[in-house]
Amino acid sequence: MGATATAYLTGFGRYLPGPPVDNDGIAARLGGDDPVTARIRRRILESNGIRQRHYALDEHGEPTELNEELAVRALRAALDDRGIDASDLRMLACATTMGDVLVPGFASMVHGRLGGGPMQLLSASGVCASSLAALDAAVSKIRLGDHPRAAVVGSELPSRSLRQRRYDGIRAGMDSHFLRWMLSDGAGAVIVEFQPHPDKPSLRVDWVRHVSLAHEYDVCMRAGMVGPEPVVGGTWQDVGIADAEAAGMFLLRQDVGMLDDLADAGIRQFEGLVDIGLVDVRHLDHVICHYSTNMFRDVAFEALRRRIPTLDTDRWFSNLETRGNTGSASIFIALEEAWHSGRFAPGETVLLAVPESGRFSFAFAHLTVVAPPEQQGATT
C-alpha cells in the first residue's frame, strides 16, 4: 500500500438490548424506589437529559444477555452492513469497561462466540475512550498492511452492577448514585479496511489521537477499591469477596466534583488539536461527541463557538437522550445512527470526541466521507 496507506470504515452496526426504558420504568429494572433514592434519581435524570435507555435486564431486573453477546450482535450487524462474514476478518479489537469474566480477556470471549477464522485479538480496557483506543490499534494494523480487514466493537453491560441488591446495606452517596442513573447497556461496531467500500460511501480515517492526563489528575471514576486511591491491601483482590461487597468496592463511583475539570481539560485538548492544525475549524462539518449529560454539551458548544463563531449546532450529533450513556459503546452507537441517517455527504469531515473520566483521558478521531471508487473522480 506504500506511503499513502490509509484505512476506511466500511460497515457500521449497533445493538441495544430489550425495549426502550423511560425514566418512569428505571426503578422496575434496577430497584431503588425508596423516597431518598427516588429523589436522587429524579435530580440526576433532570440534569442529564436522558429520556430513555436500554438494559439487558427483564422486567424483574434479571439479566437476559451477556456483555459478549451484545458485542457479537453489534459485530454481526456491522458485518451484514458491509456484506461480509466473520471469516473475512483478520483482526478483532474489543473495548469494554468490565467483561463478563475476569479471565479470559473480553476479545477472546467475543471471538469464541462470533466465530470466523484465525485472527489477531485485542482487548482494550479502560472506560469510555477504550473504544477509540481499539479503533486506533485496528487502523494502525490496516495501515501497516498486516491485515486487509478488521472489526472494532465497544460493548457495555453495567446494569448488572446497578441493581438494588448491590446497594443494600451500603451507605451510598452521590458518587455512586450518579453513575447508577446515568449508565445503560449497548454495543456498537465498525468494520475497518485498507480500501473504501466498492459500492457505497465510506469514512476515511484521517487520524486518531488518544492522550492520558493521569499524571495531572486523581482518580475520578473507580471500582474495586475502598477510597479514591488504591493502597496495598485495600483492593477487592486483597480481601474476601463478601468483605469487598460489604465495603462497597463493587459499586461504580464517580467524583462528581471533578467533572468541571474534565470538561475544561477536554476543551483544552480540542483547542490543542486546532492549534497544531489537525482540526481545521473552517472545514469541520460534523461533530459526534460522547458525553454523560447535556450540561457538557452546552459547555462544548460555548467553547466551539469561540473558535467557530458561525457554528451550526445542527451539525452536532448526539443520541444521548434516546440511547443513554453506554460508555465505550456510545461513540460507535452514535456514529452508526448518524451514518445511516444520511446526514453525511462525500467530502465532508467528521470529528469524533470522547472524554473519559476514569483518570482523565481524551480520544479524538477525524474522518472524511469518501464516495465509492468509481465516483471519487467527480467528488474528491
PDB file of N, CA and C in Angstrom, residues 78-145:
ATOM      1  N   ALA A  78     -22.691  -4.999  11.893  1.00  0.00           N
ATOM      2  CA  ALA A  78     -21.694  -4.302  11.084  1.00  0.00           C
ATOM      3  C   ALA A  78     -21.234  -5.161   9.906  1.00  0.00           C
ATOM      4  N   LEU A  79     -21.040  -6.462  10.153  1.00  0.00           N
ATOM      5  CA  LEU A  79     -20.654  -7.366   9.068  1.00  0.00           C
ATOM      6  C   LEU A  79     -21.742  -7.440   8.004  1.00  0.00           C
ATOM      7  N   ASP A  80     -22.996  -7.515   8.433  1.00  0.00           N
ATOM      8  CA  ASP A  80     -24.106  -7.541   7.474  1.00  0.00           C
ATOM      9  C   ASP A  80     -24.173  -6.231   6.689  1.00  0.00           C
ATOM     10  N   ASP A  81     -23.927  -5.113   7.376  1.00  0.00           N
ATOM     11  CA  ASP A  81     -23.950  -3.817   6.704  1.00  0.00           C
ATOM     12  C   ASP A  81     -22.888  -3.758   5.612  1.00  0.00           C
ATOM     13  N   ARG A  82     -21.746  -4.374   5.879  1.00  0.00           N
ATOM     14  CA  ARG A  82     -20.667  -4.417   4.890  1.00  0.00           C
ATOM     15  C   ARG A  82     -20.880  -5.511   3.863  1.00  0.00           C
ATOM     16  N   GLY A  83     -21.644  -6.543   4.204  1.00  0.00           N
ATOM     17  CA  GLY A  83     -21.858  -7.641   3.279  1.00  0.00           C
ATOM     18  C   GLY A  83     -20.766  -8.682   3.297  1.00  0.00           C
ATOM     19  N   ILE A  84     -20.141  -8.895   4.477  1.00  0.00           N
ATOM     20  CA  ILE A  84     -19.084  -9.895   4.612  1.00  0.00           C
ATOM     21  C   ILE A  84     -19.388 -10.776   5.827  1.00  0.00           C
ATOM     22  N   ASP A  85     -18.560 -11.810   6.023  1.00  0.00           N
ATOM     23  CA  ASP A  85     -18.724 -12.732   7.129  1.00  0.00           C
ATOM     24  C   ASP A  85     -17.578 -12.580   8.117  1.00  0.00           C
ATOM     25  N   ALA A  86     -17.747 -13.154   9.296  1.00  0.00           N
ATOM     26  CA  ALA A  86     -16.690 -13.122  10.309  1.00  0.00           C
ATOM     27  C   ALA A  86     -15.411 -13.783   9.790  1.00  0.00           C
ATOM     28  N   SER A  87     -15.548 -14.758   8.881  1.00  0.00           N
ATOM     29  CA  SER A  87     -14.374 -15.438   8.320  1.00  0.00           C
ATOM     30  C   SER A  87     -13.527 -14.508   7.462  1.00  0.00           C
ATOM     31  N   ASP A  88     -14.067 -13.356   7.079  1.00  0.00           N
ATOM     32  CA  ASP A  88     -13.316 -12.384   6.287  1.00  0.00           C
ATOM     33  C   ASP A  88     -12.438 -11.482   7.145  1.00  0.00           C
ATOM     34  N   LEU A  89     -12.591 -11.535   8.461  1.00  0.00           N
ATOM     35  CA  LEU A  89     -11.816 -10.680   9.365  1.00  0.00           C
ATOM     36  C   LEU A  89     -10.466 -11.300   9.666  1.00  0.00           C
ATOM     37  N   ARG A  90      -9.476 -10.423   9.873  1.00  0.00           N
ATOM     38  CA  ARG A  90      -8.155 -10.882  10.304  1.00  0.00           C
ATOM     39  C   ARG A  90      -7.752 -10.245  11.635  1.00  0.00           C
ATOM     40  N   MET A  91      -8.583  -9.359  12.150  1.00  0.00           N
ATOM     41  CA  MET A  91      -8.315  -8.750  13.455  1.00  0.00           C
ATOM     42  C   MET A  91      -9.630  -8.361  14.092  1.00  0.00           C
ATOM     43  N   LEU A  92      -9.695  -8.526  15.415  1.00  0.00           N
ATOM     44  CA  LEU A  92     -10.860  -8.128  16.194  1.00  0.00           C
ATOM     45  C   LEU A  92     -10.373  -7.368  17.414  1.00  0.00           C
ATOM     46  N   ALA A  93     -10.759  -6.102  17.527  1.00  0.00           N
ATOM     47  CA  ALA A  93     -10.382  -5.262  18.668  1.00  0.00           C
ATOM     48  C   ALA A  93     -11.649  -4.942  19.461  1.00  0.00           C
ATOM     49  N   CYS A  94     -11.648  -5.296  20.738  1.00  0.00           N
ATOM     50  CA  CYS A  94     -12.843  -5.170  21.577  1.00  0.00           C
ATOM     51  C   CYS A  94     -12.557  -4.259  22.767  1.00  0.00           C
ATOM     52  N   ALA A  95     -13.493  -3.363  23.039  1.00  0.00           N
ATOM     53  CA  ALA A  95     -13.360  -2.438  24.166  1.00  0.00           C
ATOM     54  C   ALA A  95     -14.544  -2.621  25.105  1.00  0.00           C
ATOM     55  N   THR A  96     -14.276  -2.608  26.392  1.00  0.00           N
ATOM     56  CA  THR A  96     -15.326  -2.637  27.397  1.00  0.00           C
ATOM     57  C   THR A  96     -14.739  -2.182  28.723  1.00  0.00           C
ATOM     58  N   THR A  97     -15.610  -1.704  29.600  1.00  0.00           N
ATOM     59  CA  THR A  97     -15.161  -1.352  30.944  1.00  0.00           C
ATOM     60  C   THR A  97     -15.022  -2.595  31.801  1.00  0.00           C
ATOM     61  N   MET A  98     -16.020  -3.484  31.739  1.00  0.00           N
ATOM     62  CA  MET A  98     -15.983  -4.721  32.506  1.00  0.00           C
ATOM     63  C   MET A  98     -16.574  -5.846  31.664  1.00  0.00           C
ATOM     64  N   GLY A  99     -15.775  -6.891  31.418  1.00  0.00           N
ATOM     65  CA  GLY A  99     -16.290  -8.053  30.715  1.00  0.00           C
ATOM     66  C   GLY A  99     -17.146  -8.907  31.638  1.00  0.00           C
ATOM     67  N   ASP A 100     -17.586 -10.019  31.108  1.00  0.00           N
ATOM     68  CA  ASP A 100     -18.426 -10.910  31.906  1.00  0.00           C
ATOM     69  C   ASP A 100     -17.614 -11.722  32.902  1.00  0.00           C
ATOM     70  N   VAL A 101     -16.355 -12.016  32.571  1.00  0.00           N
ATOM     71  CA  VAL A 101     -15.499 -12.851  33.418  1.00  0.00           C
ATOM     72  C   VAL A 101     -14.165 -12.142  33.628  1.00  0.00           C
ATOM     73  N   LEU A 102     -13.432 -12.557  34.638  1.00  0.00           N
ATOM     74  CA  LEU A 102     -12.122 -11.963  34.897  1.00  0.00           C
ATOM     75  C   LEU A 102     -11.093 -12.448  33.881  1.00  0.00           C
ATOM     76  N   VAL A 103     -11.142 -13.723  33.542  1.00  0.00           N
ATOM     77  CA  VAL A 103     -10.231 -14.342  32.588  1.00  0.00           C
ATOM     78  C   VAL A 103     -11.039 -15.399  31.833  1.00  0.00           C
ATOM     79  N   PRO A 104     -10.899 -15.546  30.533  1.00  0.00           N
ATOM     80  CA  PRO A 104     -10.009 -14.887  29.575  1.00  0.00           C
ATOM     81  C   PRO A 104     -10.411 -13.438  29.278  1.00  0.00           C
ATOM     82  N   GLY A 105      -9.602 -12.819  28.415  1.00  0.00           N
ATOM     83  CA  GLY A 105      -9.870 -11.455  28.005  1.00  0.00           C
ATOM     84  C   GLY A 105     -11.159 -11.342  27.215  1.00  0.00           C
ATOM     85  N   PHE A 106     -11.709 -10.139  27.188  1.00  0.00           N
ATOM     86  CA  PHE A 106     -13.010  -9.911  26.548  1.00  0.00           C
ATOM     87  C   PHE A 106     -12.971 -10.265  25.070  1.00  0.00           C
ATOM     88  N   ALA A 107     -11.900  -9.897  24.373  1.00  0.00           N
ATOM     89  CA  ALA A 107     -11.823 -10.175  22.932  1.00  0.00           C
ATOM     90  C   ALA A 107     -11.830 -11.671  22.661  1.00  0.00           C
ATOM     91  N   SER A 108     -11.187 -12.457  23.512  1.00  0.00           N
ATOM     92  CA  SER A 108     -11.195 -13.916  23.336  1.00  0.00           C
ATOM     93  C   SER A 108     -12.608 -14.473  23.454  1.00  0.00           C
ATOM     94  N   MET A 109     -13.348 -13.972  24.428  1.00  0.00           N
ATOM     95  CA  MET A 109     -14.715 -14.451  24.617  1.00  0.00           C
ATOM     96  C   MET A 109     -15.619 -14.027  23.464  1.00  0.00           C
ATOM     97  N   VAL A 110     -15.423 -12.811  22.979  1.00  0.00           N
ATOM     98  CA  VAL A 110     -16.223 -12.343  21.846  1.00  0.00           C
ATOM     99  C   VAL A 110     -15.889 -13.146  20.593  1.00  0.00           C
ATOM    100  N   HIS A 111     -14.601 -13.381  20.352  1.00  0.00           N
ATOM    101  CA  HIS A 111     -14.194 -14.165  19.187  1.00  0.00           C
ATOM    102  C   HIS A 111     -14.778 -15.568  19.247  1.00  0.00           C
ATOM    103  N   GLY A 112     -14.722 -16.183  20.423  1.00  0.00           N
ATOM    104  CA  GLY A 112     -15.259 -17.526  20.560  1.00  0.00           C
ATOM    105  C   GLY A 112     -16.734 -17.600  20.226  1.00  0.00           C
ATOM    106  N   ARG A 113     -17.482 -16.577  20.589  1.00  0.00           N
ATOM    107  CA  ARG A 113     -18.918 -16.564  20.299  1.00  0.00           C
ATOM    108  C   ARG A 113     -19.184 -16.135  18.852  1.00  0.00           C
ATOM    109  N   LEU A 114     -18.379 -15.219  18.323  1.00  0.00           N
ATOM    110  CA  LEU A 114     -18.585 -14.729  16.958  1.00  0.00           C
ATOM    111  C   LEU A 114     -18.236 -15.782  15.925  1.00  0.00           C
ATOM    112  N   GLY A 115     -17.133 -16.498  16.176  1.00  0.00           N
ATOM    113  CA  GLY A 115     -16.648 -17.448  15.182  1.00  0.00           C
ATOM    114  C   GLY A 115     -15.775 -16.769  14.153  1.00  0.00           C
ATOM    115  N   GLY A 116     -15.697 -17.362  12.966  1.00  0.00           N
ATOM    116  CA  GLY A 116     -14.769 -16.870  11.957  1.00  0.00           C
ATOM    117  C   GLY A 116     -13.497 -17.696  12.014  1.00  0.00           C
ATOM    118  N   GLY A 117     -12.442 -17.210  11.376  1.00  0.00           N
ATOM    119  CA  GLY A 117     -11.190 -17.947  11.338  1.00  0.00           C
ATOM    120  C   GLY A 117     -10.173 -17.409  12.311  1.00  0.00           C
ATOM    121  N   PRO A 118      -8.906 -17.823  12.161  1.00  0.00           N
ATOM    122  CA  PRO A 118      -7.832 -17.282  12.998  1.00  0.00           C
ATOM    123  C   PRO A 118      -7.711 -15.774  12.785  1.00  0.00           C
ATOM    124  N   MET A 119      -7.500 -15.049  13.851  1.00  0.00           N
ATOM    125  CA  MET A 119      -7.363 -13.606  13.735  1.00  0.00           C
ATOM    126  C   MET A 119      -6.613 -13.041  14.924  1.00  0.00           C
ATOM    127  N   GLN A 120      -6.038 -11.857  14.741  1.00  0.00           N
ATOM    128  CA  GLN A 120      -5.401 -11.145  15.845  1.00  0.00           C
ATOM    129  C   GLN A 120      -6.476 -10.557  16.742  1.00  0.00           C
ATOM    130  N   LEU A 121      -6.239 -10.611  18.060  1.00  0.00           N
ATOM    131  CA  LEU A 121      -7.199 -10.081  19.016  1.00  0.00           C
ATOM    132  C   LEU A 121      -6.573  -8.973  19.852  1.00  0.00           C
ATOM    133  N   LEU A 122      -7.412  -8.039  20.259  1.00  0.00           N
ATOM    134  CA  LEU A 122      -7.004  -7.001  21.210  1.00  0.00           C
ATOM    135  C   LEU A 122      -8.168  -6.726  22.150  1.00  0.00           C
ATOM    136  N   SER A 123      -7.901  -6.798  23.449  1.00  0.00           N
ATOM    137  CA  SER A 123      -8.876  -6.383  24.463  1.00  0.00           C
ATOM    138  C   SER A 123      -8.406  -5.044  25.008  1.00  0.00           C
ATOM    139  N   ALA A 124      -9.159  -3.990  24.702  1.00  0.00           N
ATOM    140  CA  ALA A 124      -8.816  -2.646  25.174  1.00  0.00           C
ATOM    141  C   ALA A 124      -9.614  -2.364  26.436  1.00  0.00           C
ATOM    142  N   SER A 125      -8.901  -2.183  27.552  1.00  0.00           N
ATOM    143  CA  SER A 125      -9.600  -1.926  28.792  1.00  0.00           C
ATOM    144  C   SER A 125      -9.512  -0.448  29.122  1.00  0.00           C
ATOM    145  N   GLY A 126     -10.352  -0.010  30.015  1.00  0.00           N
ATOM    146  CA  GLY A 126     -10.445   1.409  30.361  1.00  0.00           C
ATOM    147  C   GLY A 126     -11.897   1.738  30.573  1.00  0.00           C
ATOM    148  N   VAL A 127     -12.299   2.927  30.176  1.00  0.00           N
ATOM    149  CA  VAL A 127     -13.707   3.279  30.287  1.00  0.00           C
ATOM    150  C   VAL A 127     -14.150   3.771  28.898  1.00  0.00           C
ATOM    151  N   CYS A 128     -14.690   4.948  28.805  1.00  0.00           N
ATOM    152  CA  CYS A 128     -15.344   5.388  27.563  1.00  0.00           C
ATOM    153  C   CYS A 128     -14.406   5.463  26.366  1.00  0.00           C
ATOM    154  N   ALA A 129     -13.173   5.935  26.568  1.00  0.00           N
ATOM    155  CA  ALA A 129     -12.266   6.143  25.439  1.00  0.00           C
ATOM    156  C   ALA A 129     -11.617   4.863  24.941  1.00  0.00           C
ATOM    157  N   SER A 130     -11.858   3.737  25.603  1.00  0.00           N
ATOM    158  CA  SER A 130     -11.220   2.488  25.185  1.00  0.00           C
ATOM    159  C   SER A 130     -11.658   2.076  23.775  1.00  0.00           C
ATOM    160  N   SER A 131     -12.863   2.482  23.351  1.00  0.00           N
ATOM    161  CA  SER A 131     -13.316   2.117  22.002  1.00  0.00           C
ATOM    162  C   SER A 131     -12.467   2.787  20.929  1.00  0.00           C
ATOM    163  N   LEU A 132     -12.112   4.047  21.126  1.00  0.00           N
ATOM    164  CA  LEU A 132     -11.257   4.708  20.138  1.00  0.00           C
ATOM    165  C   LEU A 132      -9.815   4.222  20.246  1.00  0.00           C
ATOM    166  N   ALA A 133      -9.408   3.755  21.425  1.00  0.00           N
ATOM    167  CA  ALA A 133      -8.092   3.117  21.536  1.00  0.00           C
ATOM    168  C   ALA A 133      -8.073   1.827  20.716  1.00  0.00           C
ATOM    169  N   ALA A 134      -9.162   1.069  20.776  1.00  0.00           N
ATOM    170  CA  ALA A 134      -9.259  -0.148  19.966  1.00  0.00           C
ATOM    171  C   ALA A 134      -9.274   0.194  18.482  1.00  0.00           C
ATOM    172  N   LEU A 135      -9.999   1.255  18.118  1.00  0.00           N
ATOM    173  CA  LEU A 135     -10.024   1.691  16.722  1.00  0.00           C
ATOM    174  C   LEU A 135      -8.630   2.087  16.257  1.00  0.00           C
ATOM    175  N   ASP A 136      -7.910   2.815  17.090  1.00  0.00           N
ATOM    176  CA  ASP A 136      -6.557   3.257  16.748  1.00  0.00           C
ATOM    177  C   ASP A 136      -5.666   2.058  16.441  1.00  0.00           C
ATOM    178  N   ALA A 137      -5.760   1.016  17.261  1.00  0.00           N
ATOM    179  CA  ALA A 137      -4.934  -0.174  17.049  1.00  0.00           C
ATOM    180  C   ALA A 137      -5.287  -0.866  15.742  1.00  0.00           C
ATOM    181  N   ALA A 138      -6.579  -1.002  15.477  1.00  0.00           N
ATOM    182  CA  ALA A 138      -7.002  -1.671  14.245  1.00  0.00           C
ATOM    183  C   ALA A 138      -6.587  -0.867  13.017  1.00  0.00           C
ATOM    184  N   VAL A 139      -6.793   0.449  13.070  1.00  0.00           N
ATOM    185  CA  VAL A 139      -6.404   1.308  11.951  1.00  0.00           C
ATOM    186  C   VAL A 139      -4.906   1.214  11.694  1.00  0.00           C
ATOM    187  N   SER A 140      -4.114   1.191  12.761  1.00  0.00           N
ATOM    188  CA  SER A 140      -2.653   1.111  12.609  1.00  0.00           C
ATOM    189  C   SER A 140      -2.240  -0.180  11.913  1.00  0.00           C
ATOM    190  N   LYS A 141      -2.862  -1.297  12.282  1.00  0.00           N
ATOM    191  CA  LYS A 141      -2.507  -2.571  11.660  1.00  0.00           C
ATOM    192  C   LYS A 141      -2.944  -2.618  10.192  1.00  0.00           C
ATOM    193  N   ILE A 142      -4.069  -2.002   9.889  1.00  0.00           N
ATOM    194  CA  ILE A 142      -4.505  -1.930   8.489  1.00  0.00           C
ATOM    195  C   ILE A 142      -3.519  -1.098   7.686  1.00  0.00           C
ATOM    196  N   ARG A 143      -3.125   0.042   8.238  1.00  0.00           N
ATOM    197  CA  ARG A 143      -2.202   0.928   7.521  1.00  0.00           C
ATOM    198  C   ARG A 143      -0.836   0.291   7.320  1.00  0.00           C
ATOM    199  N   LEU A 144      -0.410  -0.535   8.274  1.00  0.00           N
ATOM    200  CA  LEU A 144       0.866  -1.220   8.146  1.00  0.00           C
ATOM    201  C   LEU A 144       0.830  -2.301   7.071  1.00  0.00           C
ATOM    202  N   GLY A 145      -0.373  -2.703   6.688  1.00  0.00           N
ATOM    203  CA  GLY A 145      -0.510  -3.779   5.716  1.00  0.00           C
ATOM    204  C   GLY A 145      -0.529  -5.149   6.345  1.00  0.00           C
TER     205      GLY A 145
END
